Coordinates of C-alpha atoms in Angstrom, one line a residue:
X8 CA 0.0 0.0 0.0
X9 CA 1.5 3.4 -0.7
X10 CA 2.1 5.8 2.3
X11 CA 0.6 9.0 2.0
X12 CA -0.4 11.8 4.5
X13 CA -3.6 10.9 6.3
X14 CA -6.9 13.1 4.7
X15 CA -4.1 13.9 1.4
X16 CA -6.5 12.4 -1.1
X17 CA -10.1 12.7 -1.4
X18 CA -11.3 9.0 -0.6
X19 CA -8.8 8.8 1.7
X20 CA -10.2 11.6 3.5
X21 CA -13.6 10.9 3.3
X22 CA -13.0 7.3 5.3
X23 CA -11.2 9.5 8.1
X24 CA -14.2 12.0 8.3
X25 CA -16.3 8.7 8.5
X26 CA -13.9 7.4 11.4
X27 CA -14.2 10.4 13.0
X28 CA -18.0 10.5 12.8
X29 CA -17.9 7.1 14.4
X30 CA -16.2 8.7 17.5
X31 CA -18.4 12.0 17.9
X32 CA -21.1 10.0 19.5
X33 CA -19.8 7.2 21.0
X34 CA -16.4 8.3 22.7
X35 CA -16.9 11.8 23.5
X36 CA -14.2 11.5 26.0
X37 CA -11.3 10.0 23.1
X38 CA -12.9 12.9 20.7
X39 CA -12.7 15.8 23.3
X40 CA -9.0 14.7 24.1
X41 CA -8.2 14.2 20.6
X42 CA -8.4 17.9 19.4
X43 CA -5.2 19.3 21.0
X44 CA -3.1 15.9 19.8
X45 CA -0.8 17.6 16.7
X46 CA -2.1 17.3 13.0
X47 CA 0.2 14.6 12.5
X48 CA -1.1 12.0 15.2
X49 CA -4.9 12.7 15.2
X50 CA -5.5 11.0 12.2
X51 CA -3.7 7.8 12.8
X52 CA -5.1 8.0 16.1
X53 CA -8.3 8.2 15.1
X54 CA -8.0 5.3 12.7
X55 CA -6.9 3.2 15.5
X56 CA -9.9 4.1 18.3
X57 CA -12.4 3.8 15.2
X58 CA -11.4 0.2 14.1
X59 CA -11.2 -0.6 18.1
X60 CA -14.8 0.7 18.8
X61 CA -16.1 -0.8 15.9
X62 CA -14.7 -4.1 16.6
X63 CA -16.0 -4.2 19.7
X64 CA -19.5 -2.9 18.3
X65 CA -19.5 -6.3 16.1
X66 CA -18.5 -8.9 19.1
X67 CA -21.0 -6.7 21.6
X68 CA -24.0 -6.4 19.7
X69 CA -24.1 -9.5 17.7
X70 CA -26.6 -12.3 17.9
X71 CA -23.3 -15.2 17.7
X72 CA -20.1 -13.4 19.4
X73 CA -18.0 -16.5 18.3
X74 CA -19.1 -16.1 14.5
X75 CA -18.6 -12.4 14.8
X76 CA -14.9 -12.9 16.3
X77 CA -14.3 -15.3 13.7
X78 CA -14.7 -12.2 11.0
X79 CA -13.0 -9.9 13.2
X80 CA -10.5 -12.0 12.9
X81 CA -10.5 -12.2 9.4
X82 CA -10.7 -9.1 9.3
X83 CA -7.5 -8.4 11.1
X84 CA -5.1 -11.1 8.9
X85 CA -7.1 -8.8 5.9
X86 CA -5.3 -5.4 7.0
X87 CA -1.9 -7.1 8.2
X88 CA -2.3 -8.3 4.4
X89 CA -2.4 -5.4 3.0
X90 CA -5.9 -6.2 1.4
X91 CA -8.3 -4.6 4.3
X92 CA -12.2 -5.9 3.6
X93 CA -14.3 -2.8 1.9
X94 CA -14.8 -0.2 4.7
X95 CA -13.5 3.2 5.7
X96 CA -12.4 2.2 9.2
X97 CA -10.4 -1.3 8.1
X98 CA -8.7 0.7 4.9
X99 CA -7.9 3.7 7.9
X100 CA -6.5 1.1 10.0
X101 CA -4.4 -1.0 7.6
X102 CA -2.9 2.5 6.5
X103 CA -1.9 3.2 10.0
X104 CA -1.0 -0.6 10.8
X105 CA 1.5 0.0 7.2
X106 CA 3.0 3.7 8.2
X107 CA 3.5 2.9 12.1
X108 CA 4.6 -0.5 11.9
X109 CA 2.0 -1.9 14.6
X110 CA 3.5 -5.3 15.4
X111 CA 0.5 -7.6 15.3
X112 CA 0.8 -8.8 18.7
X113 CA -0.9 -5.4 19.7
X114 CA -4.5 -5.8 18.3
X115 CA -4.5 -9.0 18.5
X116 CA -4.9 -9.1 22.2
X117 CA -7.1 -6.6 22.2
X118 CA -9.2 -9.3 20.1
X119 CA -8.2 -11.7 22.9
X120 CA -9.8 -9.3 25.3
X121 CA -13.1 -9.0 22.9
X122 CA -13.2 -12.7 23.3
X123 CA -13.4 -12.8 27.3
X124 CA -16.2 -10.0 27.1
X125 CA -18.1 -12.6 24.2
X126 CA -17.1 -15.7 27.4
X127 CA -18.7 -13.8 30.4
X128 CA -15.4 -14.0 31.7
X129 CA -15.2 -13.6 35.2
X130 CA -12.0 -12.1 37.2
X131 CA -10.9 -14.2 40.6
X132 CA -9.0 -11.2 41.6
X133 CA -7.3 -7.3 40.7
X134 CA -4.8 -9.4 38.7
X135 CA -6.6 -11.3 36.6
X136 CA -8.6 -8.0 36.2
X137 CA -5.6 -6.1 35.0
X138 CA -4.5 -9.1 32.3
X139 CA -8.3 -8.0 31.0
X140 CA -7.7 -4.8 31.1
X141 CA -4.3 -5.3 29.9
X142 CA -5.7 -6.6 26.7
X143 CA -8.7 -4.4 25.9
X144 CA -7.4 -1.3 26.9
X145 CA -3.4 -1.7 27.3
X146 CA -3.0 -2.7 24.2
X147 CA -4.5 0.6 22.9
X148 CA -2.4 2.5 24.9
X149 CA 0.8 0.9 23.2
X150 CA -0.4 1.2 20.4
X151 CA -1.1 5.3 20.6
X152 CA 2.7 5.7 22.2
X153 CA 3.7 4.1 19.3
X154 CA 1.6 6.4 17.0
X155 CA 3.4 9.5 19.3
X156 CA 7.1 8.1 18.3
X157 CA 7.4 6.9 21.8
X158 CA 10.2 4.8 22.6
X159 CA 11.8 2.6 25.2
X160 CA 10.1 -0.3 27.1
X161 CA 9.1 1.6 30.5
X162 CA 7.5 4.3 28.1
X163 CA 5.6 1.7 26.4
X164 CA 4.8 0.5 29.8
X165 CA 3.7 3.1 31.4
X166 CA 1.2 3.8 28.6
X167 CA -0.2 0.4 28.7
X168 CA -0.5 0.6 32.5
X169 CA -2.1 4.3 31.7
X170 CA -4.9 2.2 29.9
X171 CA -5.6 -0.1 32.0
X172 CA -6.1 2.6 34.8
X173 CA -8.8 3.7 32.0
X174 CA -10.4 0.5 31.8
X175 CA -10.8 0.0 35.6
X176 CA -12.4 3.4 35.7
X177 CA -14.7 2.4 33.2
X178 CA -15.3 -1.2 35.2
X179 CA -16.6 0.9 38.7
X180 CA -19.0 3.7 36.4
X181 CA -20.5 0.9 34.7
X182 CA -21.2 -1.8 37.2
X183 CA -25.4 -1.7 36.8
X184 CA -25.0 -1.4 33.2
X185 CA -23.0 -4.6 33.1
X186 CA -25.2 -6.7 35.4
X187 CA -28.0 -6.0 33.8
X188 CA -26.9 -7.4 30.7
X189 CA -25.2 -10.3 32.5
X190 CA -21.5 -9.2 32.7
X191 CA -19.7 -9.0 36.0
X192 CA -15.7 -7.3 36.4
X193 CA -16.1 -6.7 39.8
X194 CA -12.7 -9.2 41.3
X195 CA -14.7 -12.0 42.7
X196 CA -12.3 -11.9 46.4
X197 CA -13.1 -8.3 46.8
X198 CA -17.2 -8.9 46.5
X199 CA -16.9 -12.3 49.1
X200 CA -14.9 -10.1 51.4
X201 CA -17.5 -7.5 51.3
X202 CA -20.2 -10.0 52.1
X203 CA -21.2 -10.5 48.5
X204 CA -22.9 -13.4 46.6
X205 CA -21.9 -13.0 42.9
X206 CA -24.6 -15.0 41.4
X207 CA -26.8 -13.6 43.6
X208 CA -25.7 -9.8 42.7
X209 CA -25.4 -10.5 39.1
X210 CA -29.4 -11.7 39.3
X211 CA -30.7 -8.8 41.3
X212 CA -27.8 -5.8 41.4
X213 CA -28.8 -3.2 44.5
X214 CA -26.5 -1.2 45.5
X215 CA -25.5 -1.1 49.2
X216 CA -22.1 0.0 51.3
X217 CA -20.8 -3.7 50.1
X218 CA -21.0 -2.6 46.6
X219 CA -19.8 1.3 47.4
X220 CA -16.8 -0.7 49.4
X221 CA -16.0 -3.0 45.8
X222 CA -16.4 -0.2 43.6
X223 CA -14.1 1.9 46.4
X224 CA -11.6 -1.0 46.0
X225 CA -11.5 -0.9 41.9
X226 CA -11.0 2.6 41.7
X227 CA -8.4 2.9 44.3
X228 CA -6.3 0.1 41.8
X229 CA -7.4 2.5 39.0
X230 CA -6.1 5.9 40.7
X231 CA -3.0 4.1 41.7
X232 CA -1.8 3.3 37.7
X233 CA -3.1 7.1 36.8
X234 CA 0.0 8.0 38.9
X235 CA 2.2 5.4 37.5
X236 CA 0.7 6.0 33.7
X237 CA 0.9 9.9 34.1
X238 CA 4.6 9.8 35.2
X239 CA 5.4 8.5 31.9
X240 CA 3.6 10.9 29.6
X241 CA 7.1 13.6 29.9
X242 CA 8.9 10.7 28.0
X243 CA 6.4 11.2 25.0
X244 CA 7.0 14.2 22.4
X245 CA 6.4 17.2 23.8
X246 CA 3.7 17.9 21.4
X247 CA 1.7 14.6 22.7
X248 CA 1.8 15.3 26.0
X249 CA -1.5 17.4 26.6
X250 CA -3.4 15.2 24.6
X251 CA -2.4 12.1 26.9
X252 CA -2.3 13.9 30.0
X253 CA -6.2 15.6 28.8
X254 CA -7.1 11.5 28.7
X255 CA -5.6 10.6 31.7
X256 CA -7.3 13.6 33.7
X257 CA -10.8 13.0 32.1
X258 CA -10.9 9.7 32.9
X259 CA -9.9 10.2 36.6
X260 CA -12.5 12.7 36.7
X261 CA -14.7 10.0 35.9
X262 CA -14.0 7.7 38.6
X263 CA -14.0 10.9 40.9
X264 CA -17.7 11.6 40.1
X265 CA -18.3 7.9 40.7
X266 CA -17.0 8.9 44.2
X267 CA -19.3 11.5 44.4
X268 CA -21.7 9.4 44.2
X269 CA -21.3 7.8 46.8
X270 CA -19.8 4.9 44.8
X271 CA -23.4 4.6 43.5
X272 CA -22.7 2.6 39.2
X273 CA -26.3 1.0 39.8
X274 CA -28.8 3.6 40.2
X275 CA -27.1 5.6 37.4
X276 CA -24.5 6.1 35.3
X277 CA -21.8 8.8 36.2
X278 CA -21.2 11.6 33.6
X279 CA -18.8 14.5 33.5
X280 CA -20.7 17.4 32.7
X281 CA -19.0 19.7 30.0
X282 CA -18.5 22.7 31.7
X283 CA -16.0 20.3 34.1
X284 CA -14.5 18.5 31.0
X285 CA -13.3 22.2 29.9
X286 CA -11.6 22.8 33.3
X287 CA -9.7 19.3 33.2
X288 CA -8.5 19.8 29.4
X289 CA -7.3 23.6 30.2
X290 CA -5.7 22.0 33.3
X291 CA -4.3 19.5 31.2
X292 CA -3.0 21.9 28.6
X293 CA -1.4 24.5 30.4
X294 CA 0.2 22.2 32.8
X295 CA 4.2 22.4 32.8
X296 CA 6.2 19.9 29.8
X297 CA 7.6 18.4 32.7
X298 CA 10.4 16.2 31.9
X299 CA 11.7 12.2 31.6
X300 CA 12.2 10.5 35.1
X301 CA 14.4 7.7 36.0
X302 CA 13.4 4.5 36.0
X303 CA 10.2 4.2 37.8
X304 CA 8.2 0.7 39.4
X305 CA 8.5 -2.4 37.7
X306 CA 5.6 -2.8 35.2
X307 CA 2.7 -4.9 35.9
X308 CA 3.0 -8.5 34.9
X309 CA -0.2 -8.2 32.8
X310 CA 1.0 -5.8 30.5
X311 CA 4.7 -6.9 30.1
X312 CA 4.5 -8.8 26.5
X313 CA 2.4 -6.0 25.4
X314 CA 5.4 -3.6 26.1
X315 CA 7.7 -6.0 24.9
X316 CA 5.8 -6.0 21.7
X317 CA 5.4 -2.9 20.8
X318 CA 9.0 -2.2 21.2
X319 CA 9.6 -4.2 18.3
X320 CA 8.1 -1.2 16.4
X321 CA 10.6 0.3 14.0
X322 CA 9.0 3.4 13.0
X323 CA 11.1 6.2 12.3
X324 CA 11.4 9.4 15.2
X325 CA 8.5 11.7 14.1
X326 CA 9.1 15.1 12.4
X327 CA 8.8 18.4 15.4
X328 CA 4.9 18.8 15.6
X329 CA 3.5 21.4 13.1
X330 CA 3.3 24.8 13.3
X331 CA -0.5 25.0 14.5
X332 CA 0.9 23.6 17.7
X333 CA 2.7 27.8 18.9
X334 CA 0.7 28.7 21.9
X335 CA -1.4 31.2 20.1
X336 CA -2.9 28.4 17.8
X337 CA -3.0 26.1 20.9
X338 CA -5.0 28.6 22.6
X339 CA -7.5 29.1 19.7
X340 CA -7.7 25.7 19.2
X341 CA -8.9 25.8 22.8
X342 CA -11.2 28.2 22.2
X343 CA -12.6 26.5 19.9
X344 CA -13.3 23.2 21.8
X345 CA -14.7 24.9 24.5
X346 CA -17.3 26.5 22.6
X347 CA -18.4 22.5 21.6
X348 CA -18.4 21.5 25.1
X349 CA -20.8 24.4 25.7
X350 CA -22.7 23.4 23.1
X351 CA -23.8 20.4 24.3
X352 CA -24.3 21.0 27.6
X353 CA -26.8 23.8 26.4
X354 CA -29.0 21.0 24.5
X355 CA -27.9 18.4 27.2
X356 CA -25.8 15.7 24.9
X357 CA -22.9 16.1 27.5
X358 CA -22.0 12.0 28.0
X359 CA -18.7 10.5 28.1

């Protein structure tokens, strides 16, 4: 497949806007954080959280998950090909698979992951949790460091461990949501410790100061690889930084209206309104550079093939970010996003 510059030709372009019109309205938090990443990683980086999401559409919603991971997987051996099936977000993908050199390891356990979703998999303990999370949400995060020009194994680690925080924030907003359609994260020790039957939650979920303690518990394993995945973001290029550390901040704020909430993910679901999602990205984007520690903790064991994978990337050191990114264009660009956040908190279409 020829390289070219994402959005360069006109069909090309039209199956980014599609990817990105995949992401307005289902990943509003990826979307917000994705408009201060430079010009030349949004694109590719919104190929990759399109094909993700609508991978994960075609396990989740289908009437036979394992037929529907079979053609996921077809469709993945398709792109690493070089022949991706007819579709904007699989010929997106394949280009950014071809120009970043994503070693195949990467999405494939996020597949992997898909598959324990399609299983009703359920997690003994926080460490089996974090080899899930590992996979569906890890595995992302190498992949975007990647994308950035990252290098070095910690980096790469810190970034998947930076995604799995994500994931377990996403775990304790949505407990309710998952019971009720039969799917339990919540580590199976922590529950029994708190007095909890999981059969007998999953068939009737109430919440109670049991649950509050459980979701307490995930969150505090969640807040505890922000500051481990945060610490990492100096080593990425200094024009990637904000973006990441916008992500990072969003997400925590997540978990901290969970908390607010009295740990409450059954009753209702927690969402950030927009007028606070504008503080966090300002936050985020005026925060200092900061700047490459030494070596920090060893990396959990869950994500340590996926860092050791995507070191085998051999993707050239990324160009300086473009010009847009001078302060003066960051801060219109600011400007800019703020006035969308607004937006839909005026009309009320402010979920994460």
């Amino acid at each position: 497949m020829r390289a070219r510059n994402f959005g360069a030709e006109a069909g090309f372009a039209a199956d980014l806007d599609a990817c990105r019109g995949a992401l307005r309205g289902g990943s509003k938090t990826f979307f917000a954080a994705s408009l201060i990443l430079p010009g030349n990683v949004r694109g590719p980086a919104t190929a990759l959280y399109a094909f993700c999401r609508a991978v994960d559409d075609a396990i989740d919603l289908a009437p036979e998950p394992a037929r529907a991971l079979d053609t996921v997987r077809w469709r993945l051996r398709r792109i690493y090909d070089g022949g991706p099936f007819d579709d904007a977000v699989d010929r997106c993908f394949a280009e950014t698979v071809e120009r970043f050199a994503i070693p195949r390891a990467l999405p494939e356990a996020l597949v992997e992951g898909f598959e324990w979703d399609a299983e009703r998999r359920r997690y003994p303990d926080l460490d089996a949790l974090y080899a899930y999370g590992a996979r569906v949400a890890g595995a992302v995060g190498a992949m975007m460091a990647i994308l950035m020009g990252a290098r070095g194994a910690e980096t790469y680690a810190r970034a998947c461990e930076l995604g799995v925080a994500m994931q377990l924030t996403n775990i304790a907003r949505d407990v309710g949501e998952d019971a009720r359609l039969g799917r339990l994260y919540l580590p199976l020790d922590r529950m029994r410790a708190a007095g909890l039957d999981p059969d007998v939650f999953l068939a009737r979920p109430r919440f109670d100061d049991r649950v509050a303690r459980v979701v307490g518990d995930v969150l505090d394993a969640a807040d505890a690889l922000y500051e481990r995945g945060v610490s990492g973001i100096a080593a990425l290029p200094a024009g990637c930084r904000p973006a990441i550390r916008a992500a990072a901040f969003l997400y925590a704020e997540i978990g901290r209206e969970v908390a607010r909430r009295g740990f409450d993910s059954i009753s209702g679901r927690a969402v950030v309104a927009p007028s606070r999602k504008a503080a966090v990205l300002l936050r985020a984007t005026l925060a200092p550079p900061g700047a490459p520690s030494g070596p920090g903790p060893a990396p959990l064991p869950a994500i340590a093939r996926l860092a050791e994978a995507a070191s085998l990337s051999r993707r050239p050191v990324p160009a300086p970010p473009p010009a847009w990114w001078r302060l003066h264009a960051r801060a219109e660009r600011m400007i800019v996003l703020f006035e969308r956040l607004a937006e839909r908190e005026q009309y009320g279409n402010g979920g994460d």
